[in-house]
mmCIF file of C-alpha atoms in Angstrom:
data_model
loop_
_atom_site.group_PDB
_atom_site.id
_atom_site.type_symbol
_atom_site.label_atom_id
_atom_site.label_comp_id
_atom_site.label_asym_id
_atom_site.label_seq_id
_atom_site.Cartn_x
_atom_site.Cartn_y
_atom_site.Cartn_z
ATOM 1 C CA ASP W 1 -5.734 0.998 8.169
ATOM 2 C CA ALA W 2 -3.768 2.502 5.298
ATOM 3 C CA ASP W 3 -1.638 5.574 6.008
ATOM 4 C CA VAL W 4 -3.263 7.438 3.092
ATOM 5 C CA THR W 5 -6.840 6.555 2.210
ATOM 6 C CA GLN W 6 -8.566 7.647 -0.946
ATOM 7 C CA THR W 7 -12.285 7.386 -1.652
ATOM 8 C CA PRO W 8 -13.853 6.294 -3.878
ATOM 9 C CA ARG W 9 -11.541 3.678 -5.447
ATOM 10 C CA ASN W 10 -13.432 3.753 -8.711
ATOM 11 C CA ARG W 11 -15.961 6.180 -10.116
ATOM 12 C CA ILE W 12 -17.773 6.584 -13.389
ATOM 13 C CA THR W 13 -19.422 9.945 -13.939
ATOM 14 C CA LYS W 14 -21.070 11.821 -16.775
ATOM 15 C CA THR W 15 -19.713 14.819 -18.613
ATOM 16 C CA GLY W 16 -20.658 18.058 -16.862
ATOM 17 C CA LYS W 17 -21.151 16.548 -13.422
ATOM 18 C CA ARG W 18 -19.345 17.802 -10.338
ATOM 19 C CA ILE W 19 -17.341 15.179 -8.522
ATOM 20 C CA MET W 20 -15.218 15.158 -5.386
ATOM 21 C CA LEU W 21 -12.357 12.806 -4.616
ATOM 22 C CA GLU W 22 -11.381 12.545 -0.981
ATOM 23 C CA CYS W 23 -8.098 11.852 0.742
ATOM 24 C CA SER W 24 -7.320 11.376 4.406
ATOM 25 C CA GLN W 25 -4.020 10.533 6.093
ATOM 26 C CA THR W 26 -2.850 9.269 9.457
ATOM 27 C CA LYS W 27 0.835 10.085 8.926
ATOM 28 C CA GLY W 28 0.603 13.466 10.619
ATOM 29 C CA HIS W 29 2.295 15.076 7.617
ATOM 30 C CA ASP W 30 1.692 18.723 6.812
ATOM 31 C CA ARG W 31 2.291 18.378 3.077
ATOM 32 C CA MET W 32 -0.359 16.858 0.827
ATOM 33 C CA TYR W 33 -0.527 16.527 -2.931
ATOM 34 C CA TRP W 34 -2.880 15.512 -5.728
ATOM 35 C CA TYR W 35 -1.408 13.864 -8.808
ATOM 36 C CA ARG W 36 -2.912 12.572 -11.997
ATOM 37 C CA GLN W 37 -1.505 9.523 -13.787
ATOM 38 C CA ASP W 38 -2.057 8.885 -17.470
ATOM 39 C CA PRO W 39 -0.495 5.927 -19.316
ATOM 40 C CA GLY W 40 2.904 6.849 -20.766
ATOM 41 C CA LEU W 41 2.887 10.289 -19.140
ATOM 42 C CA GLY W 42 4.013 9.566 -15.630
ATOM 43 C CA LEU W 43 2.523 11.645 -12.823
ATOM 44 C CA GLN W 44 1.496 15.263 -13.138
ATOM 45 C CA LEU W 45 0.960 17.528 -10.143
ATOM 46 C CA ILE W 46 -2.501 19.089 -9.905
ATOM 47 C CA TYR W 47 -2.422 20.889 -6.522
ATOM 48 C CA TYR W 48 -0.332 20.804 -3.394
ATOM 49 C CA SER W 49 -0.757 22.084 0.136
ATOM 50 C CA PHE W 50 1.930 22.671 2.767
ATOM 51 C CA ASP W 51 -0.575 23.314 5.533
ATOM 52 C CA VAL W 52 -4.275 24.062 5.989
ATOM 53 C CA LYS W 53 -3.904 27.682 4.877
ATOM 54 C CA ASP W 54 -1.330 27.123 2.142
ATOM 55 C CA ILE W 55 -2.710 25.757 -1.129
ATOM 56 C CA ASN W 56 -0.918 26.021 -4.443
ATOM 57 C CA LYS W 57 -1.547 25.163 -8.064
ATOM 58 C CA GLY W 58 0.556 22.536 -9.762
ATOM 59 C CA GLU W 59 1.274 21.956 -13.429
ATOM 60 C CA ILE W 60 -2.256 21.035 -14.532
ATOM 61 C CA SER W 61 -4.718 22.739 -12.179
ATOM 62 C CA ASP W 62 -7.192 23.976 -14.821
ATOM 63 C CA GLY W 63 -10.580 22.340 -14.353
ATOM 64 C CA TYR W 64 -9.766 21.243 -10.789
ATOM 65 C CA SER W 65 -10.143 22.759 -7.327
ATOM 66 C CA VAL W 66 -9.114 21.556 -3.871
ATOM 67 C CA SER W 67 -10.055 22.002 -0.259
ATOM 68 C CA ARG W 68 -7.842 21.332 2.772
ATOM 69 C CA GLN W 69 -10.408 20.757 5.486
ATOM 70 C CA ALA W 70 -7.901 19.753 8.151
ATOM 71 C CA GLN W 71 -4.290 18.670 8.380
ATOM 72 C CA ALA W 72 -5.417 15.134 7.646
ATOM 73 C CA LYS W 73 -7.908 15.803 4.842
ATOM 74 C CA PHE W 74 -7.379 17.104 1.312
ATOM 75 C CA SER W 75 -10.118 16.787 -1.306
ATOM 76 C CA LEU W 76 -10.010 17.311 -5.059
ATOM 77 C CA SER W 77 -13.036 18.493 -7.030
ATOM 78 C CA LEU W 78 -13.802 18.463 -10.706
ATOM 79 C CA GLU W 79 -16.344 21.256 -11.111
ATOM 80 C CA SER W 80 -17.641 20.103 -14.485
ATOM 81 C CA ALA W 81 -16.081 16.804 -15.502
ATOM 82 C CA ILE W 82 -14.959 16.249 -19.086
ATOM 83 C CA PRO W 83 -13.819 13.009 -20.787
ATOM 84 C CA ASN W 84 -10.136 13.992 -20.941
ATOM 85 C CA GLN W 85 -10.128 14.056 -17.132
ATOM 86 C CA THR W 86 -10.453 10.276 -17.247
ATOM 87 C CA ALA W 87 -7.353 9.122 -15.379
ATOM 88 C CA LEU W 88 -5.972 7.583 -12.219
ATOM 89 C CA TYR W 89 -5.755 10.131 -9.391
ATOM 90 C CA PHE W 90 -3.353 9.824 -6.500
ATOM 91 C CA CYS W 91 -3.152 11.646 -3.218
ATOM 92 C CA ALA W 92 0.234 11.733 -1.497
ATOM 93 C CA THR W 93 1.722 13.117 1.693
ATOM 94 C CA SER W 94 5.225 13.983 2.783
ATOM 95 C CA GLU W 95 7.024 15.275 5.809
ATOM 96 C CA GLY W 96 9.265 17.263 3.484
ATOM 97 C CA ALA W 97 9.877 17.068 -0.261
ATOM 98 C CA ASP W 98 13.286 15.426 0.190
ATOM 99 C CA LEU W 99 11.985 12.573 2.281
ATOM 100 C CA GLY W 100 9.821 10.895 -0.315
ATOM 101 C CA TYR W 101 6.088 10.555 -0.564
ATOM 102 C CA THR W 102 3.512 8.192 0.856
ATOM 103 C CA PHE W 103 0.852 7.529 -1.754
ATOM 104 C CA GLY W 104 -2.750 6.436 -1.483
ATOM 105 C CA SER W 105 -4.016 3.544 -3.579
ATOM 106 C CA GLY W 106 -5.574 5.839 -6.134
ATOM 107 C CA THR W 107 -9.006 6.664 -7.530
ATOM 108 C CA ARG W 108 -9.766 5.498 -11.044
ATOM 109 C CA LEU W 109 -12.092 8.085 -12.568
ATOM 110 C CA THR W 110 -13.907 7.588 -15.845
ATOM 111 C CA VAL W 111 -15.844 10.465 -17.398
ATOM 112 C CA VAL W 112 -18.324 9.359 -20.066
ATOM 113 C CA GLY J 1 12.173 22.685 -18.285
ATOM 114 C CA GLU J 2 13.252 19.802 -16.123
ATOM 115 C CA ASP J 3 12.638 16.339 -17.475
ATOM 116 C CA VAL J 4 13.078 12.750 -16.341
ATOM 117 C CA GLU J 5 13.159 10.021 -18.981
ATOM 118 C CA GLN J 6 12.857 6.253 -18.778
ATOM 119 C CA SER J 7 12.356 3.477 -21.264
ATOM 120 C CA LEU J 8 8.805 2.137 -21.194
ATOM 121 C CA PHE J 9 9.344 -1.622 -21.022
ATOM 122 C CA LEU J 10 11.831 -4.190 -19.762
ATOM 123 C CA SER J 11 11.477 -7.953 -19.807
ATOM 124 C CA VAL J 12 13.779 -10.318 -17.897
ATOM 125 C CA ARG J 13 13.818 -13.962 -16.883
ATOM 126 C CA GLU J 14 13.269 -14.973 -13.287
ATOM 127 C CA GLY J 15 16.587 -15.201 -11.464
ATOM 128 C CA ASP J 16 18.378 -12.787 -13.788
ATOM 129 C CA SER J 17 19.331 -9.228 -12.836
ATOM 130 C CA SER J 18 17.201 -6.316 -14.015
ATOM 131 C CA VAL J 19 18.622 -2.898 -14.729
ATOM 132 C CA ILE J 20 16.213 0.003 -15.090
ATOM 133 C CA ASN J 21 17.686 3.246 -16.363
ATOM 134 C CA CYS J 22 16.702 6.883 -15.961
ATOM 135 C CA THR J 23 18.130 10.162 -17.203
ATOM 136 C CA TYR J 24 17.321 13.581 -15.833
ATOM 137 C CA THR J 25 18.107 17.114 -16.873
ATOM 138 C CA ASP J 26 18.065 19.176 -13.666
ATOM 139 C CA SER J 27 21.638 19.624 -12.499
ATOM 140 C CA SER J 28 20.416 21.032 -9.170
ATOM 141 C CA SER J 29 18.671 17.779 -8.244
ATOM 142 C CA THR J 30 19.251 16.950 -4.611
ATOM 143 C CA TYR J 31 17.562 13.593 -4.183
ATOM 144 C CA LEU J 32 16.763 10.906 -6.712
ATOM 145 C CA TYR J 33 14.182 8.248 -5.986
ATOM 146 C CA TRP J 34 12.891 4.941 -7.191
ATOM 147 C CA TYR J 35 9.240 4.073 -6.673
ATOM 148 C CA LYS J 36 7.437 0.815 -7.426
ATOM 149 C CA GLN J 37 3.809 0.634 -8.519
ATOM 150 C CA GLU J 38 2.065 -2.722 -8.428
ATOM 151 C CA PRO J 39 -1.247 -3.241 -10.261
ATOM 152 C CA GLY J 40 -4.130 -1.460 -8.566
ATOM 153 C CA ALA J 41 -1.881 0.206 -6.008
ATOM 154 C CA GLY J 42 -0.235 3.516 -5.367
ATOM 155 C CA LEU J 43 3.469 4.192 -5.694
ATOM 156 C CA GLN J 44 5.697 2.798 -2.987
ATOM 157 C CA LEU J 45 9.062 4.372 -2.212
ATOM 158 C CA LEU J 46 11.751 1.728 -2.780
ATOM 159 C CA THR J 47 14.917 3.691 -2.212
ATOM 160 C CA TYR J 48 16.512 7.050 -2.756
ATOM 161 C CA ILE J 49 19.997 8.443 -3.182
ATOM 162 C CA PHE J 50 21.418 11.806 -2.291
ATOM 163 C CA SER J 51 23.095 13.578 -5.175
ATOM 164 C CA ASN J 52 26.562 13.499 -3.586
ATOM 165 C CA MET J 53 26.544 9.688 -3.502
ATOM 166 C CA ASP J 54 27.569 7.342 -6.315
ATOM 167 C CA MET J 55 25.980 4.157 -5.125
ATOM 168 C CA LYS J 56 23.529 2.844 -2.587
ATOM 169 C CA GLN J 57 22.799 -0.799 -1.875
ATOM 170 C CA ASP J 58 19.790 -2.168 -0.043
ATOM 171 C CA GLN J 59 19.414 -5.949 -0.084
ATOM 172 C CA ARG J 60 18.666 -6.914 -3.711
ATOM 173 C CA LEU J 61 18.533 -3.301 -4.869
ATOM 174 C CA THR J 62 21.540 -1.301 -6.054
ATOM 175 C CA VAL J 63 21.207 2.307 -7.130
ATOM 176 C CA LEU J 64 23.966 3.852 -9.223
ATOM 177 C CA LEU J 65 24.212 7.572 -9.878
ATOM 178 C CA ASN J 66 26.405 9.157 -12.532
ATOM 179 C CA LYS J 67 25.967 12.824 -11.783
ATOM 180 C CA LYS J 68 28.166 13.959 -14.663
ATOM 181 C CA ASP J 69 25.936 12.190 -17.198
ATOM 182 C CA LYS J 70 22.759 12.749 -15.129
ATOM 183 C CA HIS J 71 22.070 9.025 -15.265
ATOM 184 C CA LEU J 72 20.453 6.942 -12.561
ATOM 185 C CA SER J 73 19.970 3.187 -12.580
ATOM 186 C CA LEU J 74 18.236 0.622 -10.415
ATOM 187 C CA ARG J 75 19.590 -2.899 -10.424
ATOM 188 C CA ILE J 76 17.451 -5.688 -8.996
ATOM 189 C CA ALA J 77 19.427 -8.844 -8.308
ATOM 190 C CA ASP J 78 17.806 -12.282 -8.598
ATOM 191 C CA THR J 79 14.629 -10.833 -10.072
ATOM 192 C CA GLN J 80 11.449 -12.564 -8.943
ATOM 193 C CA THR J 81 7.940 -12.645 -10.424
ATOM 194 C CA GLY J 82 6.841 -10.439 -7.530
ATOM 195 C CA ASP J 83 9.122 -7.723 -8.880
ATOM 196 C CA SER J 84 6.846 -7.328 -11.914
ATOM 197 C CA ALA J 85 5.562 -3.764 -11.648
ATOM 198 C CA ILE J 86 6.048 -0.254 -12.992
ATOM 199 C CA TYR J 87 9.153 1.487 -11.670
ATOM 200 C CA PHE J 88 9.264 5.264 -11.526
ATOM 201 C CA CYS J 89 12.338 7.395 -11.257
ATOM 202 C CA ALA J 90 11.858 10.822 -9.652
ATOM 203 C CA GLU J 91 14.005 13.759 -8.650
ATOM 204 C CA SER J 92 13.593 16.659 -6.269
ATOM 205 C CA THR J 93 15.530 19.803 -5.564
ATOM 206 C CA SER J 94 16.056 20.753 -1.942
ATOM 207 C CA GLY J 95 14.103 23.784 -0.836
ATOM 208 C CA THR J 96 11.457 23.504 -3.534
ATOM 209 C CA TYR J 97 8.160 21.681 -3.672
ATOM 210 C CA LYS J 98 8.977 20.250 -7.077
ATOM 211 C CA TYR J 99 9.160 16.561 -7.609
ATOM 212 C CA ILE J 100 9.592 15.434 -11.207
ATOM 213 C CA PHE J 101 8.552 11.896 -12.129
ATOM 214 C CA GLY J 102 9.620 9.858 -15.105
ATOM 215 C CA THR J 103 7.073 8.082 -17.253
ATOM 216 C CA GLY J 104 7.719 4.728 -15.576
ATOM 217 C CA THR J 105 9.301 1.472 -16.802
ATOM 218 C CA ARG J 106 7.078 -1.580 -16.866
ATOM 219 C CA LEU J 107 9.140 -4.581 -15.732
ATOM 220 C CA LYS J 108 7.868 -7.989 -16.755
ATOM 221 C CA VAL J 109 9.495 -11.015 -15.169
ATOM 222 C CA LEU J 110 9.192 -14.233 -17.130
ATOM 223 C CA ALA J 111 9.061 -17.515 -15.218
#
């Protein structure tokens, strides 16, 4: 099994719908992150969590919310999806920021 | 604000060396990283260098850091078709959560 598992891998949804992307990890890391990748823009941080009770906004949190259900689970929700949220979404974990990240395989989300 | 810049594309012939360059602006950067992203996959940490080092070598990979010019490079010796991917440079500052990624360089290896 992968260290960081994201579901679903691909999703097409309609404008205005609520959607949840899920992430689970077996690394035992406290830190978890959600990033968004757009072509030519690199990765942008949406939310990050250092433990179950510590959740913080990243650079582009508007329109998104998160839930840290357990040390191993961190989900990202789009409350009312819009087309410019079409992107590749990555979950990542780390033991500490200096030690590098372990990434999931990504969720490709298309909002039509 | 802090920024990390990379060229978008690089094309090399199989067997040649590839050099992927990155510049960054944050002088307090502690660690600098190279990640590889293959099609349909997440980013995979290739190597990293601590800011007080000039060079790090790991098999076919050589990382060079010029801290004065804030320039980082990744050299891949004997480039293979399996090295075709997007390579991301990233930097972090110790004690913060922040991790700044470059836009990625798409490496295409020609047979």
